[in-house]
mmCIF file of C-alpha atoms in Angstrom:
data_model
loop_
_atom_site.group_PDB
_atom_site.id
_atom_site.type_symbol
_atom_site.label_atom_id
_atom_site.label_comp_id
_atom_site.label_asym_id
_atom_site.label_seq_id
_atom_site.Cartn_x
_atom_site.Cartn_y
_atom_site.Cartn_z
ATOM 1 C CA MET A 168 157.063 169.300 196.933
ATOM 2 C CA LYS A 169 158.974 172.453 197.734
ATOM 3 C CA ARG A 170 155.667 173.786 199.029
ATOM 4 C CA GLN A 171 156.165 171.855 202.212
ATOM 5 C CA LEU A 172 158.009 173.328 205.197
ATOM 6 C CA ARG A 173 161.554 174.167 204.111
ATOM 7 C CA ALA A 174 164.448 174.744 206.459
ATOM 8 C CA LEU A 175 166.266 177.983 206.011
ATOM 9 C CA ALA A 176 169.766 176.752 205.519
ATOM 10 C CA ALA A 177 171.640 179.335 207.565
ATOM 11 C CA ALA A 178 168.921 180.588 209.883
ATOM 12 C CA GLY A 179 167.142 177.327 210.693
ATOM 13 C CA LEU A 180 163.752 178.942 210.248
ATOM 14 C CA LEU A 181 160.660 177.428 208.643
ATOM 15 C CA VAL A 182 158.528 178.552 205.757
ATOM 16 C CA ALA A 183 154.835 177.695 205.703
ATOM 17 C CA SER A 184 153.572 175.316 203.074
ATOM 18 C CA SER A 185 151.077 176.482 200.506
ATOM 19 C CA LEU A 186 148.271 175.369 198.268
ATOM 20 C CA VAL A 187 147.840 172.382 195.973
ATOM 21 C CA ALA A 188 149.210 172.632 192.451
ATOM 22 C CA VAL A 189 146.696 173.346 189.705
ATOM 23 C CA ALA A 190 147.147 171.544 186.409
ATOM 24 C CA LEU A 191 146.388 173.587 183.317
ATOM 25 C CA GLY A 192 145.134 170.504 181.535
ATOM 26 C CA GLY A 193 146.289 168.953 178.299
ATOM 27 C CA SER A 194 149.757 168.972 176.828
ATOM 28 C CA ALA A 195 151.820 172.102 176.433
ATOM 29 C CA SER A 196 152.401 173.427 172.964
ATOM 30 C CA ALA A 197 155.584 175.259 172.069
ATOM 31 C CA ASP A 198 156.121 178.459 174.056
ATOM 32 C CA THR A 199 153.298 177.902 176.539
ATOM 33 C CA GLN A 200 153.652 180.522 179.282
ATOM 34 C CA ILE A 201 152.673 179.872 182.905
ATOM 35 C CA CYS A 202 152.463 182.740 185.391
ATOM 36 C CA GLU A 203 149.947 181.192 187.812
ATOM 37 C CA GLN A 204 151.486 180.567 191.215
ATOM 38 C CA TYR A 205 151.096 176.791 191.037
ATOM 39 C CA GLY A 206 150.197 176.447 187.374
ATOM 40 C CA SER A 207 151.411 173.380 185.499
ATOM 41 C CA ALA A 208 151.358 171.792 182.058
ATOM 42 C CA VAL A 209 152.076 168.345 180.621
ATOM 43 C CA ILE A 210 154.905 167.803 178.135
ATOM 44 C CA GLN A 211 155.591 164.743 175.970
ATOM 45 C CA GLY A 212 152.408 163.215 177.417
ATOM 46 C CA ARG A 213 154.635 161.988 180.251
ATOM 47 C CA TYR A 214 156.046 164.779 182.459
ATOM 48 C CA VAL A 215 154.612 167.774 184.314
ATOM 49 C CA VAL A 216 156.198 171.234 184.303
ATOM 50 C CA GLN A 217 155.174 173.383 187.269
ATOM 51 C CA ASN A 218 155.736 177.022 188.185
ATOM 52 C CA ASN A 219 155.550 176.347 191.946
ATOM 53 C CA ARG A 220 156.117 179.914 193.165
ATOM 54 C CA TRP A 221 155.679 179.036 196.829
ATOM 55 C CA GLY A 222 158.094 181.422 198.562
ATOM 56 C CA THR A 223 157.059 184.867 197.269
ATOM 57 C CA THR A 224 154.023 186.853 196.157
ATOM 58 C CA ALA A 225 156.020 188.502 193.360
ATOM 59 C CA GLN A 226 155.361 187.500 189.770
ATOM 60 C CA GLN A 227 157.199 184.573 188.236
ATOM 61 C CA CYS A 228 156.582 183.228 184.740
ATOM 62 C CA ILE A 229 158.017 180.228 182.961
ATOM 63 C CA ASN A 230 158.013 179.359 179.293
ATOM 64 C CA VAL A 231 157.166 175.678 178.780
ATOM 65 C CA THR A 232 158.907 173.976 175.865
ATOM 66 C CA SER A 233 158.492 170.493 174.447
ATOM 67 C CA ASN A 234 161.523 169.310 176.440
ATOM 68 C CA GLY A 235 161.496 171.460 179.581
ATOM 69 C CA PHE A 236 161.087 175.110 180.532
ATOM 70 C CA GLU A 237 162.771 178.499 180.908
ATOM 71 C CA ILE A 238 162.257 181.112 183.622
ATOM 72 C CA THR A 239 161.271 184.263 181.728
ATOM 73 C CA THR A 240 160.079 186.572 184.509
ATOM 74 C CA LEU A 241 161.269 186.469 188.098
ATOM 75 C CA ASN A 242 160.513 189.508 190.233
ATOM 76 C CA GLY A 243 160.898 187.922 193.653
ATOM 77 C CA SER A 244 163.999 188.110 195.816
ATOM 78 C CA SER A 245 164.867 186.414 199.119
ATOM 79 C CA PRO A 246 167.787 186.869 201.531
ATOM 80 C CA THR A 247 170.424 184.180 201.157
ATOM 81 C CA ASN A 248 170.091 183.136 204.794
ATOM 82 C CA GLY A 249 166.465 182.247 204.147
ATOM 83 C CA ALA A 250 164.405 180.091 201.828
ATOM 84 C CA PRO A 251 164.347 180.443 198.022
ATOM 85 C CA THR A 252 161.463 182.133 196.252
ATOM 86 C CA ALA A 253 160.257 179.109 194.298
ATOM 87 C CA TYR A 254 161.014 175.733 192.772
ATOM 88 C CA PRO A 255 160.000 175.778 189.089
ATOM 89 C CA SER A 256 160.619 172.244 187.890
ATOM 90 C CA VAL A 257 159.683 169.325 185.669
ATOM 91 C CA PHE A 258 158.728 166.084 187.372
ATOM 92 C CA PHE A 259 157.774 162.449 186.965
ATOM 93 C CA GLY A 260 155.519 160.920 189.610
ATOM 94 C CA CYS A 261 153.059 162.518 192.010
ATOM 95 C CA HIS A 262 153.290 165.980 193.558
ATOM 96 C CA TYR A 263 150.448 167.136 195.835
ATOM 97 C CA THR A 264 147.842 164.999 193.964
ATOM 98 C CA ASN A 265 149.172 166.204 190.584
ATOM 99 C CA CYS A 266 150.476 162.988 189.007
ATOM 100 C CA SER A 267 152.258 162.813 185.670
ATOM 101 C CA PRO A 268 150.316 160.883 182.995
ATOM 102 C CA GLY A 269 150.732 157.116 183.153
ATOM 103 C CA THR A 270 153.267 157.228 185.987
ATOM 104 C CA ASN A 271 154.009 154.022 187.899
ATOM 105 C CA LEU A 272 154.916 156.019 191.006
ATOM 106 C CA PRO A 273 154.646 155.646 193.924
ATOM 107 C CA ILE A 274 156.598 152.383 193.767
ATOM 108 C CA GLN A 275 158.205 150.517 196.624
ATOM 109 C CA VAL A 276 162.000 150.689 196.599
ATOM 110 C CA SER A 277 162.209 146.896 196.883
ATOM 111 C CA GLN A 278 160.309 146.610 193.588
ATOM 112 C CA ILE A 279 162.575 148.928 191.554
ATOM 113 C CA SER A 280 164.855 147.073 189.139
ATOM 114 C CA SER A 281 166.211 150.281 187.577
ATOM 115 C CA ALA A 282 165.625 154.023 187.836
ATOM 116 C CA THR A 283 167.500 156.243 185.393
ATOM 117 C CA SER A 284 167.302 159.876 184.406
ATOM 118 C CA SER A 285 169.010 162.481 182.269
ATOM 119 C CA ILE A 286 168.945 166.248 182.691
ATOM 120 C CA SER A 287 170.408 169.247 180.884
ATOM 121 C CA TYR A 288 170.482 172.793 182.247
ATOM 122 C CA ARG A 289 171.217 176.253 180.889
ATOM 123 C CA TYR A 290 172.717 178.619 183.431
ATOM 124 C CA VAL A 291 172.962 182.399 183.743
ATOM 125 C CA SER A 292 175.413 184.666 185.532
ATOM 126 C CA GLY A 293 174.739 187.319 188.147
ATOM 127 C CA ALA A 294 172.048 185.348 190.014
ATOM 128 C CA THR A 295 171.838 183.405 193.273
ATOM 129 C CA TYR A 296 170.313 179.942 192.837
ATOM 130 C CA ASN A 297 170.876 176.229 192.831
ATOM 131 C CA ALA A 298 170.143 173.743 190.078
ATOM 132 C CA SER A 299 168.476 170.981 192.041
ATOM 133 C CA TYR A 300 167.367 167.439 191.266
ATOM 134 C CA ASP A 301 164.964 166.162 193.913
ATOM 135 C CA ILE A 302 164.092 162.551 194.769
ATOM 136 C CA TRP A 303 161.193 162.107 197.198
ATOM 137 C CA LEU A 304 160.462 159.034 199.327
ATOM 138 C CA ASP A 305 157.993 158.105 202.049
ATOM 139 C CA PRO A 306 157.140 155.030 204.163
ATOM 140 C CA SER A 307 153.671 155.045 202.546
ATOM 141 C CA PRO A 308 152.629 155.372 198.858
ATOM 142 C CA LYS A 309 151.696 159.050 199.249
ATOM 143 C CA ARG A 310 150.313 161.064 196.359
ATOM 144 C CA ASP A 311 149.697 164.179 198.460
ATOM 145 C CA GLY A 312 151.313 166.107 201.267
ATOM 146 C CA VAL A 313 154.778 166.059 202.772
ATOM 147 C CA ASN A 314 157.104 163.104 202.187
ATOM 148 C CA GLN A 315 159.482 162.104 204.988
ATOM 149 C CA MET A 316 162.690 161.884 202.922
ATOM 150 C CA GLU A 317 164.064 164.379 200.400
ATOM 151 C CA ILE A 318 167.205 163.626 198.419
ATOM 152 C CA MET A 319 168.639 166.750 196.801
ATOM 153 C CA ILE A 320 171.319 166.667 194.112
ATOM 154 C CA TRP A 321 172.870 170.119 193.733
ATOM 155 C CA LEU A 322 174.337 170.269 190.232
ATOM 156 C CA ASN A 323 175.153 173.982 190.488
ATOM 157 C CA ARG A 324 175.313 176.382 193.425
ATOM 158 C CA GLN A 325 175.689 180.110 192.857
ATOM 159 C CA GLY A 326 175.900 182.632 195.699
ATOM 160 C CA SER A 327 176.155 182.311 199.468
ATOM 161 C CA ILE A 328 173.571 179.556 199.899
ATOM 162 C CA GLN A 329 173.940 176.096 201.363
ATOM 163 C CA PRO A 330 171.964 172.886 201.847
ATOM 164 C CA ILE A 331 170.008 172.006 204.964
ATOM 165 C CA GLY A 332 172.031 170.609 207.859
ATOM 166 C CA SER A 333 175.775 170.104 207.844
ATOM 167 C CA VAL A 334 178.479 168.215 205.965
ATOM 168 C CA VAL A 335 178.802 164.531 206.928
ATOM 169 C CA GLY A 336 181.419 163.487 204.363
ATOM 170 C CA THR A 337 181.894 162.803 200.659
ATOM 171 C CA THR A 338 180.883 159.974 198.347
ATOM 172 C CA ASN A 339 181.358 158.839 194.756
ATOM 173 C CA LEU A 340 178.191 158.408 192.687
ATOM 174 C CA ALA A 341 177.429 158.794 188.978
ATOM 175 C CA GLY A 342 181.159 158.845 188.266
ATOM 176 C CA ARG A 343 181.693 161.963 190.385
ATOM 177 C CA THR A 344 182.608 163.018 193.893
ATOM 178 C CA TRP A 345 179.872 164.735 195.928
ATOM 179 C CA GLU A 346 179.919 166.574 199.242
ATOM 180 C CA VAL A 347 177.200 165.042 201.423
ATOM 181 C CA TRP A 348 175.031 167.148 203.732
ATOM 182 C CA ARG A 349 172.461 165.786 206.169
ATOM 183 C CA GLY A 350 169.779 167.509 208.216
ATOM 184 C CA SER A 351 166.080 168.079 208.819
ATOM 185 C CA ASN A 352 163.819 171.027 208.173
ATOM 186 C CA GLY A 353 161.375 170.052 210.929
ATOM 187 C CA SER A 354 158.988 168.535 208.405
ATOM 188 C CA ASN A 355 161.168 166.019 206.567
ATOM 189 C CA ASN A 356 164.719 164.718 206.545
ATOM 190 C CA VAL A 357 167.095 165.895 203.817
ATOM 191 C CA ILE A 358 170.282 164.380 202.419
ATOM 192 C CA SER A 359 171.980 166.595 199.830
ATOM 193 C CA TYR A 360 174.718 165.751 197.334
ATOM 194 C CA VAL A 361 176.601 168.881 196.278
ATOM 195 C CA ALA A 362 178.792 168.991 193.173
ATOM 196 C CA PRO A 363 182.119 170.819 193.680
ATOM 197 C CA SER A 364 181.644 172.639 190.352
ATOM 198 C CA ALA A 365 178.750 173.283 188.004
ATOM 199 C CA ILE A 366 177.386 170.325 186.015
ATOM 200 C CA SER A 367 175.368 171.311 182.943
ATOM 201 C CA SER A 368 174.146 167.801 182.077
ATOM 202 C CA LEU A 369 174.017 164.419 183.756
ATOM 203 C CA ASN A 370 172.865 160.944 182.737
ATOM 204 C CA PHE A 371 172.728 158.779 185.844
ATOM 205 C CA SER A 372 171.094 156.110 187.972
ATOM 206 C CA VAL A 373 168.568 157.557 190.404
ATOM 207 C CA LEU A 374 168.619 154.200 192.162
ATOM 208 C CA ASP A 375 172.303 154.658 193.056
ATOM 209 C CA PHE A 376 171.445 157.733 195.122
ATOM 210 C CA ILE A 377 168.452 155.986 196.703
ATOM 211 C CA ASN A 378 170.659 153.037 197.664
ATOM 212 C CA ASP A 379 173.274 155.347 199.179
ATOM 213 C CA VAL A 380 170.614 157.005 201.332
ATOM 214 C CA ARG A 381 169.320 153.593 202.364
ATOM 215 C CA ASN A 382 172.824 152.444 203.290
ATOM 216 C CA ARG A 383 173.082 155.515 205.547
ATOM 217 C CA GLY A 384 170.086 154.196 207.495
ATOM 218 C CA ALA A 385 167.741 156.998 206.400
ATOM 219 C CA ILE A 386 165.224 154.769 204.567
ATOM 220 C CA THR A 387 164.541 151.070 204.025
ATOM 221 C CA ASN A 388 163.558 148.981 201.006
ATOM 222 C CA SER A 389 159.939 149.102 202.213
ATOM 223 C CA TRP A 390 159.746 152.868 201.531
ATOM 224 C CA TYR A 391 158.168 154.288 198.361
ATOM 225 C CA LEU A 392 159.632 156.474 195.640
ATOM 226 C CA THR A 393 156.916 159.067 194.967
ATOM 227 C CA SER A 394 158.454 161.566 192.526
ATOM 228 C CA ILE A 395 161.643 162.781 190.881
ATOM 229 C CA GLN A 396 161.949 166.447 189.931
ATOM 230 C CA ALA A 397 164.498 168.734 188.284
ATOM 231 C CA GLY A 398 164.528 172.522 188.362
ATOM 232 C CA PHE A 399 165.865 175.590 190.114
ATOM 233 C CA GLU A 400 165.664 177.215 193.518
ATOM 234 C CA PRO A 401 166.229 180.947 192.889
ATOM 235 C CA TRP A 402 166.998 183.390 195.684
ATOM 236 C CA GLN A 403 167.928 186.490 193.690
ATOM 237 C CA GLY A 404 167.561 186.881 189.931
ATOM 238 C CA GLY A 405 167.487 183.903 187.631
ATOM 239 C CA ALA A 406 165.590 184.924 184.500
ATOM 240 C CA GLY A 407 166.955 182.837 181.648
ATOM 241 C CA LEU A 408 167.638 179.722 183.705
ATOM 242 C CA ALA A 409 166.333 176.705 181.818
ATOM 243 C CA VAL A 410 165.916 172.964 181.901
ATOM 244 C CA THR A 411 166.572 172.163 178.244
ATOM 245 C CA SER A 412 165.883 168.426 178.484
ATOM 246 C CA PHE A 413 164.603 165.932 181.042
ATOM 247 C CA SER A 414 163.836 162.231 181.022
ATOM 248 C CA ALA A 415 163.124 159.661 183.709
ATOM 249 C CA ASN A 416 162.394 155.937 183.668
ATOM 250 C CA VAL A 417 161.544 153.792 186.676
ATOM 251 C CA ASN A 418 161.163 150.062 186.102
ATOM 252 C CA GLY A 419 159.784 147.467 188.462
ATOM 253 C CA GLY A 420 161.358 144.057 188.751
ATOM 254 C CA GLY A 421 159.333 142.144 191.333
ATOM 255 C CA GLY A 422 162.168 142.052 193.851
ATOM 256 C CA PRO A 423 164.939 144.137 195.339
ATOM 257 C CA THR A 424 167.970 145.151 193.363
ATOM 258 C CA ASN A 425 171.142 146.139 195.179
ATOM 259 C CA PRO A 426 169.738 144.769 198.470
ATOM 260 C CA PRO A 427 171.277 145.778 201.773
ATOM 261 C CA PRO A 428 174.701 144.132 201.920
ATOM 262 C CA THR A 429 175.200 141.261 204.310
ATOM 263 C CA THR A 430 178.397 143.031 205.312
ATOM 264 C CA PRO A 431 178.811 146.800 205.135
ATOM 265 C CA PRO A 432 181.004 148.459 202.504
ATOM 266 C CA PRO A 433 184.700 148.974 203.278
ATOM 267 C CA GLY A 434 185.172 151.489 206.074
ATOM 268 C CA ASN A 435 181.957 150.450 207.812
ATOM 269 C CA ALA A 436 182.994 146.885 208.712
ATOM 270 C CA ALA A 437 185.534 147.503 211.492
ATOM 271 C CA CYS A 438 184.364 149.166 214.692
ATOM 272 C CA ALA A 439 184.657 149.111 218.448
ATOM 273 C CA VAL A 440 182.164 150.362 221.044
ATOM 274 C CA LYS A 441 182.797 151.644 224.555
ATOM 275 C CA TYR A 442 179.659 151.698 226.722
ATOM 276 C CA THR A 443 179.868 153.582 230.033
ATOM 277 C CA ALA A 444 176.796 153.600 232.286
ATOM 278 C CA ASN A 445 175.747 155.162 235.582
ATOM 279 C CA SER A 446 172.644 153.733 237.270
ATOM 280 C CA TRP A 447 170.488 154.400 240.326
ATOM 281 C CA ASN A 448 167.313 152.932 241.799
ATOM 282 C CA ASN A 449 164.949 153.715 238.935
ATOM 283 C CA GLY A 450 167.084 155.198 236.195
ATOM 284 C CA PHE A 451 170.403 155.259 234.360
ATOM 285 C CA THR A 452 172.502 157.208 231.890
ATOM 286 C CA ALA A 453 174.810 155.791 229.242
ATOM 287 C CA ASP A 454 177.645 157.275 227.208
ATOM 288 C CA VAL A 455 178.453 155.413 224.004
ATOM 289 C CA GLN A 456 181.661 155.884 222.028
ATOM 290 C CA ILE A 457 182.100 154.378 218.563
ATOM 291 C CA THR A 458 185.620 153.962 217.193
ATOM 292 C CA ASN A 459 186.316 153.417 213.497
ATOM 293 C CA THR A 460 188.979 150.670 213.517
ATOM 294 C CA GLY A 461 188.911 150.314 209.725
ATOM 295 C CA SER A 462 191.021 151.912 207.002
ATOM 296 C CA SER A 463 188.288 154.001 205.326
ATOM 297 C CA ALA A 464 186.003 156.745 206.609
ATOM 298 C CA ILE A 465 182.512 155.935 207.838
ATOM 299 C CA ASN A 466 180.012 158.311 206.219
ATOM 300 C CA GLY A 467 176.763 157.968 208.140
ATOM 301 C CA TRP A 468 176.268 155.356 210.873
ATOM 302 C CA THR A 469 173.478 153.379 212.524
ATOM 303 C CA LEU A 470 174.260 151.497 215.745
ATOM 304 C CA THR A 471 171.881 148.759 216.918
ATOM 305 C CA TYR A 472 171.864 146.694 220.115
ATOM 306 C CA SER A 473 169.504 145.229 222.710
ATOM 307 C CA LEU A 474 168.898 146.672 226.170
ATOM 308 C CA PRO A 475 168.385 144.206 229.017
ATOM 309 C CA SER A 476 164.859 143.802 230.392
ATOM 310 C CA GLY A 477 163.542 146.711 232.445
ATOM 311 C CA GLN A 478 165.429 149.479 230.610
ATOM 312 C CA GLN A 479 163.675 152.146 228.533
ATOM 313 C CA VAL A 480 165.304 155.110 226.765
ATOM 314 C CA THR A 481 163.662 158.460 227.562
ATOM 315 C CA ASN A 482 165.883 161.101 225.949
ATOM 316 C CA ALA A 483 169.172 161.292 224.054
ATOM 317 C CA TRP A 484 171.842 163.692 222.809
ATOM 318 C CA ASN A 485 174.224 163.735 219.835
ATOM 319 C CA ALA A 486 172.204 161.008 218.058
ATOM 320 C CA THR A 487 168.645 160.090 217.144
ATOM 321 C CA VAL A 488 167.839 157.162 219.437
ATOM 322 C CA SER A 489 164.695 155.037 219.192
ATOM 323 C CA GLN A 490 163.643 151.855 220.966
ATOM 324 C CA SER A 491 161.304 149.075 219.820
ATOM 325 C CA GLY A 492 160.910 146.402 222.470
ATOM 326 C CA SER A 493 164.440 145.755 223.663
ATOM 327 C CA THR A 494 166.070 146.848 220.391
ATOM 328 C CA VAL A 495 167.744 150.271 220.356
ATOM 329 C CA THR A 496 168.620 152.052 217.106
ATOM 330 C CA ALA A 497 170.922 155.075 217.253
ATOM 331 C CA ARG A 498 171.559 157.169 214.120
ATOM 332 C CA ASN A 499 174.195 159.859 213.824
ATOM 333 C CA ALA A 500 173.417 163.532 214.237
ATOM 334 C CA GLY A 501 174.301 165.974 211.482
ATOM 335 C CA HIS A 502 177.657 166.870 213.032
ATOM 336 C CA ASN A 503 179.060 163.409 213.835
ATOM 337 C CA GLY A 504 178.110 161.214 210.882
ATOM 338 C CA SER A 505 181.588 161.143 209.359
ATOM 339 C CA VAL A 506 184.190 159.157 211.314
ATOM 340 C CA ALA A 507 187.737 159.003 209.976
ATOM 341 C CA PRO A 508 189.873 155.871 210.403
ATOM 342 C CA GLY A 509 190.925 155.790 214.046
ATOM 343 C CA GLY A 510 188.362 158.482 214.874
ATOM 344 C CA THR A 511 185.419 158.346 217.261
ATOM 345 C CA ALA A 512 181.806 159.453 217.460
ATOM 346 C CA SER A 513 179.939 159.679 220.763
ATOM 347 C CA PHE A 514 176.384 160.020 221.962
ATOM 348 C CA GLY A 515 174.475 159.491 225.166
ATOM 349 C CA TYR A 516 171.037 158.975 226.613
ATOM 350 C CA GLN A 517 169.004 158.683 229.794
ATOM 351 C CA GLY A 518 166.543 155.931 230.616
ATOM 352 C CA THR A 519 164.268 154.462 233.236
ATOM 353 C CA LEU A 520 165.181 151.280 235.097
ATOM 354 C CA SER A 521 163.085 148.531 236.661
ATOM 355 C CA GLY A 522 165.047 145.873 238.524
ATOM 356 C CA SER A 523 168.802 145.425 238.609
ATOM 357 C CA TYR A 524 171.024 147.143 236.060
ATOM 358 C CA SER A 525 173.213 145.474 233.434
ATOM 359 C CA SER A 526 174.777 146.801 230.209
ATOM 360 C CA PRO A 527 174.152 145.534 226.671
ATOM 361 C CA THR A 528 176.690 142.995 225.508
ATOM 362 C CA SER A 529 176.823 143.245 221.690
ATOM 363 C CA PHE A 530 176.620 146.059 219.146
ATOM 364 C CA SER A 531 176.290 146.272 215.344
ATOM 365 C CA LEU A 532 177.326 149.281 213.282
ATOM 366 C CA ASN A 533 175.749 149.530 209.812
ATOM 367 C CA GLY A 534 175.073 145.794 210.034
ATOM 368 C CA ALA A 535 178.565 144.679 211.170
ATOM 369 C CA THR A 536 179.321 143.362 214.645
ATOM 370 C CA CYS A 537 181.626 145.620 216.672
ATOM 371 C CA SER A 538 184.161 144.635 219.276
ATOM 372 C CA ARG A 539 183.907 145.972 222.846
ATOM 373 C CA ASN A 540 186.361 148.476 224.274
#
């Protein structure tokens, strides 16, 4: 799905999406070569390897093996403050109507009992690229087009490139510590997990990353997992990069596993909110300050509360604020998602007013009730 609009990490520009992938048909034999821009082949009767040269007109060829692929020819080159040239990868699920054989994706997150994967890479020196594992989710069971949520796991980053958005904290998943980035490319939201040093192989729970994104308020259990993909985003050079093995298994269980906690994890359970408003005849503004009164950092926050009758949010700053009926949901911006113990995060908004003004009386942060300052 790297053919969709991609944010340019440093420049904030957009790259146009391209055409639908074309399957070559049948299973790949040893040393099958693909040079077609969106050519693909099936391996193990279960996964799809795709060339997916979406960011350049220069030639790129991959050698498809029984367990993965190798980039053999890569003539394109892109500036490091822009988008990569391509995303050659192997995937399980559905990518722009190209679905892997027998896949059970899309599947609703609430129906996943387990989702595991293993990946092995071979790296080269003297090139600028990332080794990326992508997990795609959408509110609907989409088999085509742009999904609304992209989870990127950066197992190796070489050169002066960076994920979309900005750093919002760190987390521990798959037995490792990851730097967490959050942002949007204008087409979909992106949460990236960046390894501090290169990882050549990983056997892990995909569901753990999905649950972490859900706990950050970016998705819900009603969303659908549509595909999981592993490959490379090259900017400059990269011939010889290879995925030497890939496997993925997603199992349904008829009900949610790891459901949203009734109380948030440590660090998200203690909070205080200061709500300062200024109103006039037919409008008001509000400044909201969240204080972390716990002992651990908050990494990603969602504040919910109810506005009194006659109040409607019209625009906001320093948070993404939405309103459904009287319920307001405010989610952190890219720059203020991490709140250290004793630290604060603030946002504000303007609204229309009908009748007399009064302020909301109770607030919940990541599901936990906050005190009032």
